[in-house]
């Protein structure tokens, strides 16, 4: 999501490299929380009896990413969540303590924009890299002017709908309660009206999690990389998760399309099969 109230950014010119990495050991997420989250996502419960959905990283990873951003001295007020990538090297056990290491990198200053990538490695103490998530963020300075060239060209393809979902007005608050991401633009009307979107929108990670659970044979998913193009309004019209034919490298195009054929999310995924 976007955090509104723009303030001048503090740019750490000689930041301590240690403030770019944090490691935390956390208890296994409670069963009641995991079950409520799976129900919110529309996931088949039997899919995750002994392991965790990798997109639940928003619950344990984003607080650590936020702590790291605060340590580096960047202002959080102009951050836009642009997308997420996940690589799976194994399944996250459901009832074991988790070790997570968060590393911040790829800081590129470009005419009032700073690109940030936060890598969240989640696993056990023995296998700390079972799932690697990268959050792609953009930090925008108050004077930044968006250029026309920022829009991605749309490549014509034949798309097949794999599943649908629809957001209701309370989904922003419910997702905040499940994950701890309480950005007010997702659940407080007054804050949302002052945001660039002018109305309540769903968390980007919420859009991602619901779409992920409608990917065919998602149990076999090895990696996924998506970009958030436009937020899902609360409430929303029905949204369709669509896939196209794999490319030469076995990457399967994926998109989330809503009313009037507006594309909300686009990316690719790869299966182990």
mmCIF file of C-alpha atoms in Angstrom:
data_model
loop_
_atom_site.group_PDB
_atom_site.id
_atom_site.type_symbol
_atom_site.label_atom_id
_atom_site.label_comp_id
_atom_site.label_asym_id
_atom_site.label_seq_id
_atom_site.Cartn_x
_atom_site.Cartn_y
_atom_site.Cartn_z
ATOM 1 C CA UNK A 1 0.000 0.000 0.000
ATOM 2 C CA UNK A 2 0.919 3.666 -0.136
ATOM 3 C CA UNK A 3 1.535 5.616 3.025
ATOM 4 C CA UNK A 4 0.379 9.149 2.366
ATOM 5 C CA UNK A 5 1.673 12.170 4.382
ATOM 6 C CA UNK A 6 4.836 12.828 2.394
ATOM 7 C CA UNK A 7 7.745 14.199 4.419
ATOM 8 C CA UNK A 8 11.330 14.910 3.334
ATOM 9 C CA UNK A 9 13.356 11.728 3.233
ATOM 10 C CA UNK A 10 16.405 11.053 5.329
ATOM 11 C CA UNK A 11 18.991 9.491 3.062
ATOM 12 C CA UNK A 12 21.619 7.526 4.988
ATOM 13 C CA UNK A 13 24.805 8.324 3.089
ATOM 14 C CA UNK A 14 27.113 6.232 5.292
ATOM 15 C CA UNK A 15 24.678 3.821 6.894
ATOM 16 C CA UNK A 16 26.148 1.018 8.981
ATOM 17 C CA UNK A 17 25.941 -2.112 6.765
ATOM 18 C CA UNK A 18 24.659 -4.052 9.812
ATOM 19 C CA UNK A 19 21.440 -2.068 9.691
ATOM 20 C CA UNK A 20 20.640 -3.702 6.337
ATOM 21 C CA UNK A 21 20.188 -7.216 7.812
ATOM 22 C CA UNK A 22 18.065 -8.536 10.687
ATOM 23 C CA UNK A 23 17.637 -12.126 11.885
ATOM 24 C CA UNK A 24 14.756 -13.193 14.123
ATOM 25 C CA UNK A 25 13.563 -16.511 15.536
ATOM 26 C CA UNK A 26 9.789 -16.649 15.949
ATOM 27 C CA UNK A 27 7.325 -19.162 17.358
ATOM 28 C CA UNK A 28 5.217 -21.218 14.964
ATOM 29 C CA UNK A 29 2.129 -19.175 13.977
ATOM 30 C CA UNK A 30 -0.902 -20.275 15.999
ATOM 31 C CA UNK A 31 -3.225 -22.785 14.328
ATOM 32 C CA UNK A 32 -6.251 -20.534 14.849
ATOM 33 C CA UNK A 33 -4.491 -17.667 13.048
ATOM 34 C CA UNK A 34 -3.334 -19.883 10.162
ATOM 35 C CA UNK A 35 -6.820 -21.371 9.736
ATOM 36 C CA UNK A 36 -8.503 -17.938 9.785
ATOM 37 C CA UNK A 37 -5.955 -16.660 7.249
ATOM 38 C CA UNK A 38 -6.493 -19.662 4.938
ATOM 39 C CA UNK A 39 -10.266 -19.118 5.116
ATOM 40 C CA UNK A 40 -9.793 -15.415 4.229
ATOM 41 C CA UNK A 41 -7.634 -16.373 1.231
ATOM 42 C CA UNK A 42 -10.154 -18.943 0.020
ATOM 43 C CA UNK A 43 -7.509 -21.687 0.240
ATOM 44 C CA UNK A 44 -8.425 -25.353 0.422
ATOM 45 C CA UNK A 45 -7.703 -26.192 4.102
ATOM 46 C CA UNK A 46 -6.421 -29.720 3.313
ATOM 47 C CA UNK A 47 -3.695 -28.121 1.176
ATOM 48 C CA UNK A 48 -1.889 -26.864 4.293
ATOM 49 C CA UNK A 49 -2.332 -29.472 7.032
ATOM 50 C CA UNK A 50 1.388 -29.761 7.826
ATOM 51 C CA UNK A 51 2.943 -26.718 6.163
ATOM 52 C CA UNK A 52 2.335 -22.971 5.827
ATOM 53 C CA UNK A 53 1.302 -21.020 2.740
ATOM 54 C CA UNK A 54 4.426 -19.099 1.631
ATOM 55 C CA UNK A 55 2.407 -15.874 1.237
ATOM 56 C CA UNK A 56 1.748 -15.826 5.003
ATOM 57 C CA UNK A 57 5.195 -14.173 5.030
ATOM 58 C CA UNK A 58 3.246 -10.892 5.218
ATOM 59 C CA UNK A 59 2.403 -11.835 8.816
ATOM 60 C CA UNK A 60 5.948 -12.488 10.052
ATOM 61 C CA UNK A 61 8.112 -10.732 7.446
ATOM 62 C CA UNK A 62 6.629 -7.263 6.977
ATOM 63 C CA UNK A 63 7.101 -6.182 10.640
ATOM 64 C CA UNK A 64 10.805 -7.069 10.348
ATOM 65 C CA UNK A 65 11.098 -5.302 6.971
ATOM 66 C CA UNK A 66 9.518 -2.215 8.571
ATOM 67 C CA UNK A 67 11.943 -2.386 11.515
ATOM 68 C CA UNK A 68 14.850 -2.589 9.069
ATOM 69 C CA UNK A 69 13.585 0.373 7.007
ATOM 70 C CA UNK A 70 13.280 2.424 10.211
ATOM 71 C CA UNK A 71 16.874 1.511 11.174
ATOM 72 C CA UNK A 72 18.246 2.628 7.795
ATOM 73 C CA UNK A 73 16.730 6.085 8.178
ATOM 74 C CA UNK A 74 14.501 6.055 5.102
ATOM 75 C CA UNK A 75 11.150 7.715 5.557
ATOM 76 C CA UNK A 76 8.320 5.190 5.297
ATOM 77 C CA UNK A 77 5.768 7.796 4.276
ATOM 78 C CA UNK A 78 6.323 7.630 0.518
ATOM 79 C CA UNK A 79 6.730 3.885 0.079
ATOM 80 C CA UNK A 80 4.710 2.103 -2.617
ATOM 81 C CA UNK A 81 4.592 -1.698 -2.603
ATOM 82 C CA UNK A 82 5.203 -2.601 -6.242
ATOM 83 C CA UNK A 83 5.180 -6.386 -6.177
ATOM 84 C CA UNK A 84 6.508 -9.594 -4.696
ATOM 85 C CA UNK A 85 8.605 -12.593 -5.754
ATOM 86 C CA UNK A 86 8.752 -15.950 -3.946
ATOM 87 C CA UNK A 87 11.199 -18.795 -4.547
ATOM 88 C CA UNK A 88 10.498 -22.080 -2.779
ATOM 89 C CA UNK A 89 13.268 -24.520 -1.921
ATOM 90 C CA UNK A 90 11.051 -26.554 0.389
ATOM 91 C CA UNK A 91 7.861 -26.324 2.418
ATOM 92 C CA UNK A 92 7.606 -24.272 5.594
ATOM 93 C CA UNK A 93 6.660 -26.631 8.457
ATOM 94 C CA UNK A 94 3.449 -25.562 10.116
ATOM 95 C CA UNK A 95 4.212 -26.410 13.752
ATOM 96 C CA UNK A 96 7.883 -25.508 14.141
ATOM 97 C CA UNK A 97 9.594 -22.285 15.195
ATOM 98 C CA UNK A 98 10.725 -20.237 12.205
ATOM 99 C CA UNK A 99 13.980 -18.439 11.554
ATOM 100 C CA UNK A 100 13.807 -15.394 9.331
ATOM 101 C CA UNK A 101 16.578 -13.224 7.959
ATOM 102 C CA UNK A 102 15.694 -9.977 6.237
ATOM 103 C CA UNK A 103 18.162 -8.150 4.009
ATOM 104 C CA UNK A 104 17.604 -4.792 2.340
ATOM 105 C CA UNK A 105 19.303 -4.020 -0.950
ATOM 106 C CA UNK A 106 19.220 -2.529 -4.473
ATOM 107 C CA UNK A 107 18.950 1.097 -3.498
ATOM 108 C CA UNK A 108 19.015 3.066 -6.746
ATOM 109 C CA UNK A 109 18.342 6.770 -6.769
ATOM 110 C CA UNK A 110 16.740 7.906 -9.981
ATOM 111 C CA UNK A 111 15.231 11.367 -10.351
ATOM 112 C CA UNK A 112 13.370 11.385 -7.058
ATOM 113 C CA UNK A 113 12.744 7.635 -6.839
ATOM 114 C CA UNK A 114 14.575 5.023 -4.789
ATOM 115 C CA UNK A 115 14.036 1.357 -5.521
ATOM 116 C CA UNK A 116 14.246 -0.957 -2.528
ATOM 117 C CA UNK A 117 14.212 -4.740 -2.403
ATOM 118 C CA UNK A 118 13.666 -6.500 0.919
ATOM 119 C CA UNK A 119 14.641 -10.189 0.843
ATOM 120 C CA UNK A 120 12.942 -12.299 3.509
ATOM 121 C CA UNK A 121 14.508 -15.744 3.998
ATOM 122 C CA UNK A 122 12.164 -17.974 6.014
ATOM 123 C CA UNK A 123 12.876 -21.495 7.234
ATOM 124 C CA UNK A 124 13.925 -23.483 10.254
ATOM 125 C CA UNK A 125 17.219 -23.165 12.134
ATOM 126 C CA UNK A 126 18.489 -26.237 10.228
ATOM 127 C CA UNK A 127 17.116 -25.055 6.844
ATOM 128 C CA UNK A 128 16.892 -21.247 6.947
ATOM 129 C CA UNK A 129 16.212 -20.775 3.211
ATOM 130 C CA UNK A 130 13.103 -22.889 2.598
ATOM 131 C CA UNK A 131 11.257 -19.869 1.188
ATOM 132 C CA UNK A 132 12.804 -16.643 -0.121
ATOM 133 C CA UNK A 133 10.476 -13.689 -0.632
ATOM 134 C CA UNK A 134 11.488 -10.391 -2.212
ATOM 135 C CA UNK A 135 9.325 -7.330 -1.641
ATOM 136 C CA UNK A 136 9.765 -4.769 -4.412
ATOM 137 C CA UNK A 137 9.218 -1.237 -3.123
ATOM 138 C CA UNK A 138 9.488 2.246 -4.539
ATOM 139 C CA UNK A 139 10.242 5.260 -2.363
ATOM 140 C CA UNK A 140 8.984 8.458 -3.957
ATOM 141 C CA UNK A 141 10.139 11.935 -3.028
ATOM 142 C CA UNK A 142 7.485 14.658 -2.698
ATOM 143 C CA UNK A 143 8.585 16.483 -5.877
ATOM 144 C CA UNK A 144 8.680 13.366 -8.081
ATOM 145 C CA UNK A 145 6.699 13.640 -11.325
ATOM 146 C CA UNK A 146 5.501 10.386 -12.841
ATOM 147 C CA UNK A 147 6.692 9.836 -16.403
ATOM 148 C CA UNK A 148 4.594 8.320 -19.190
ATOM 149 C CA UNK A 149 7.280 5.684 -19.809
ATOM 150 C CA UNK A 150 6.624 4.085 -16.399
ATOM 151 C CA UNK A 151 3.649 2.137 -17.789
ATOM 152 C CA UNK A 152 4.414 -1.407 -18.950
ATOM 153 C CA UNK A 153 3.342 -2.362 -22.484
ATOM 154 C CA UNK A 154 0.632 -5.033 -22.611
ATOM 155 C CA UNK A 155 1.542 -8.103 -24.663
ATOM 156 C CA UNK A 156 -1.506 -9.695 -26.354
ATOM 157 C CA UNK A 157 -1.978 -13.317 -25.242
ATOM 158 C CA UNK A 158 -4.741 -15.871 -25.009
ATOM 159 C CA UNK A 159 -5.765 -16.005 -21.333
ATOM 160 C CA UNK A 160 -7.666 -18.777 -19.529
ATOM 161 C CA UNK A 161 -9.562 -18.016 -16.319
ATOM 162 C CA UNK A 162 -8.542 -20.351 -13.476
ATOM 163 C CA UNK A 163 -10.634 -18.909 -10.668
ATOM 164 C CA UNK A 164 -12.413 -15.831 -9.371
ATOM 165 C CA UNK A 165 -12.642 -13.895 -6.142
ATOM 166 C CA UNK A 166 -14.339 -10.751 -4.940
ATOM 167 C CA UNK A 167 -13.463 -8.339 -2.121
ATOM 168 C CA UNK A 168 -16.006 -7.032 0.394
ATOM 169 C CA UNK A 169 -15.807 -3.722 2.266
ATOM 170 C CA UNK A 170 -14.415 -5.258 5.480
ATOM 171 C CA UNK A 171 -11.602 -7.234 3.826
ATOM 172 C CA UNK A 172 -9.011 -4.513 4.490
ATOM 173 C CA UNK A 173 -9.616 -4.597 8.250
ATOM 174 C CA UNK A 174 -9.797 -8.400 8.304
ATOM 175 C CA UNK A 175 -6.458 -8.706 6.478
ATOM 176 C CA UNK A 176 -4.918 -6.129 8.842
ATOM 177 C CA UNK A 177 -6.081 -8.181 11.856
ATOM 178 C CA UNK A 178 -4.650 -11.373 10.327
ATOM 179 C CA UNK A 179 -1.264 -9.897 9.360
ATOM 180 C CA UNK A 180 -0.685 -6.856 11.560
ATOM 181 C CA UNK A 181 -0.445 -4.470 8.585
ATOM 182 C CA UNK A 182 -2.677 -1.661 9.817
ATOM 183 C CA UNK A 183 -2.051 0.972 7.136
ATOM 184 C CA UNK A 184 -5.277 3.025 7.494
ATOM 185 C CA UNK A 185 -5.872 3.369 3.725
ATOM 186 C CA UNK A 186 -7.168 -0.223 3.822
ATOM 187 C CA UNK A 187 -9.802 0.211 6.528
ATOM 188 C CA UNK A 188 -10.405 3.863 7.542
ATOM 189 C CA UNK A 189 -12.495 5.812 5.031
ATOM 190 C CA UNK A 190 -11.140 9.254 6.006
ATOM 191 C CA UNK A 191 -7.519 8.136 5.515
ATOM 192 C CA UNK A 192 -8.359 6.383 2.251
ATOM 193 C CA UNK A 193 -10.019 9.528 0.858
ATOM 194 C CA UNK A 194 -6.785 11.474 1.463
ATOM 195 C CA UNK A 195 -4.677 8.794 -0.261
ATOM 196 C CA UNK A 196 -3.843 8.880 -3.996
ATOM 197 C CA UNK A 197 -6.541 6.209 -4.507
ATOM 198 C CA UNK A 198 -9.336 8.322 -2.974
ATOM 199 C CA UNK A 199 -11.101 5.231 -1.605
ATOM 200 C CA UNK A 200 -10.448 2.088 0.443
ATOM 201 C CA UNK A 201 -8.185 -0.441 -1.296
ATOM 202 C CA UNK A 202 -7.116 -3.976 -0.469
ATOM 203 C CA UNK A 203 -3.534 -4.659 0.661
ATOM 204 C CA UNK A 204 -1.314 -5.660 -2.264
ATOM 205 C CA UNK A 205 -0.367 -8.787 -0.329
ATOM 206 C CA UNK A 206 -4.055 -9.605 0.154
ATOM 207 C CA UNK A 207 -4.626 -9.384 -3.602
ATOM 208 C CA UNK A 208 -1.557 -11.584 -4.121
ATOM 209 C CA UNK A 209 -2.548 -14.224 -1.528
ATOM 210 C CA UNK A 210 -6.095 -14.656 -2.854
ATOM 211 C CA UNK A 211 -4.868 -14.888 -6.448
ATOM 212 C CA UNK A 212 -2.079 -17.353 -5.498
ATOM 213 C CA UNK A 213 -4.638 -19.772 -4.045
ATOM 214 C CA UNK A 214 -6.451 -19.912 -7.398
ATOM 215 C CA UNK A 215 -3.381 -20.963 -9.407
ATOM 216 C CA UNK A 216 -3.787 -24.506 -10.805
ATOM 217 C CA UNK A 217 -1.665 -27.173 -9.033
ATOM 218 C CA UNK A 218 -0.346 -24.481 -6.687
ATOM 219 C CA UNK A 219 1.171 -27.252 -4.517
ATOM 220 C CA UNK A 220 3.771 -27.716 -7.282
ATOM 221 C CA UNK A 221 4.686 -24.033 -7.466
ATOM 222 C CA UNK A 222 8.451 -23.413 -7.386
ATOM 223 C CA UNK A 223 8.586 -19.654 -7.941
ATOM 224 C CA UNK A 224 6.320 -16.697 -8.614
ATOM 225 C CA UNK A 225 7.021 -13.062 -9.489
ATOM 226 C CA UNK A 226 4.235 -10.475 -9.706
ATOM 227 C CA UNK A 227 3.882 -6.712 -10.004
ATOM 228 C CA UNK A 228 0.973 -4.736 -8.577
ATOM 229 C CA UNK A 229 -0.402 -2.458 -11.303
ATOM 230 C CA UNK A 230 -3.531 -1.082 -9.652
ATOM 231 C CA UNK A 231 -5.129 -1.732 -6.269
ATOM 232 C CA UNK A 232 -8.359 -3.650 -5.752
ATOM 233 C CA UNK A 233 -11.067 -1.260 -4.465
ATOM 234 C CA UNK A 234 -13.115 -2.211 -1.388
ATOM 235 C CA UNK A 235 -15.664 -3.533 -2.126
ATOM 236 C CA UNK A 236 -14.786 -4.868 -5.599
ATOM 237 C CA UNK A 237 -16.451 -6.421 -8.618
ATOM 238 C CA UNK A 238 -15.545 -10.091 -9.296
ATOM 239 C CA UNK A 239 -11.873 -10.488 -10.262
ATOM 240 C CA UNK A 240 -10.488 -13.264 -12.470
ATOM 241 C CA UNK A 241 -7.144 -15.041 -12.027
ATOM 242 C CA UNK A 242 -5.945 -15.917 -15.532
ATOM 243 C CA UNK A 243 -2.979 -17.827 -16.975
ATOM 244 C CA UNK A 244 -1.528 -18.122 -20.483
ATOM 245 C CA UNK A 245 0.712 -20.659 -22.261
ATOM 246 C CA UNK A 246 4.203 -21.152 -20.748
ATOM 247 C CA UNK A 247 7.076 -19.397 -22.508
ATOM 248 C CA UNK A 248 10.283 -21.096 -23.750
ATOM 249 C CA UNK A 249 11.736 -21.041 -20.207
ATOM 250 C CA UNK A 250 8.691 -22.696 -18.655
ATOM 251 C CA UNK A 251 7.444 -19.448 -17.094
ATOM 252 C CA UNK A 252 3.641 -19.312 -17.025
ATOM 253 C CA UNK A 253 2.139 -15.811 -17.473
ATOM 254 C CA UNK A 254 -0.378 -14.861 -14.762
ATOM 255 C CA UNK A 255 -2.653 -11.884 -14.292
ATOM 256 C CA UNK A 256 -5.537 -10.635 -12.171
ATOM 257 C CA UNK A 257 -8.174 -8.845 -14.216
ATOM 258 C CA UNK A 258 -11.216 -6.958 -12.961
ATOM 259 C CA UNK A 259 -14.107 -4.877 -14.212
ATOM 260 C CA UNK A 260 -13.741 -3.285 -17.686
ATOM 261 C CA UNK A 261 -10.722 -5.554 -18.319
ATOM 262 C CA UNK A 262 -8.508 -3.550 -15.939
ATOM 263 C CA UNK A 263 -5.370 -5.490 -15.005
ATOM 264 C CA UNK A 264 -4.611 -5.292 -11.274
ATOM 265 C CA UNK A 265 -1.634 -7.650 -11.069
ATOM 266 C CA UNK A 266 0.629 -9.291 -13.648
ATOM 267 C CA UNK A 267 3.547 -11.718 -13.481
ATOM 268 C CA UNK A 268 4.798 -15.233 -14.071
ATOM 269 C CA UNK A 269 5.163 -18.441 -12.094
ATOM 270 C CA UNK A 270 7.021 -21.690 -12.523
ATOM 271 C CA UNK A 271 5.980 -25.181 -11.536
ATOM 272 C CA UNK A 272 8.183 -28.019 -10.288
ATOM 273 C CA UNK A 273 6.485 -30.400 -12.713
#
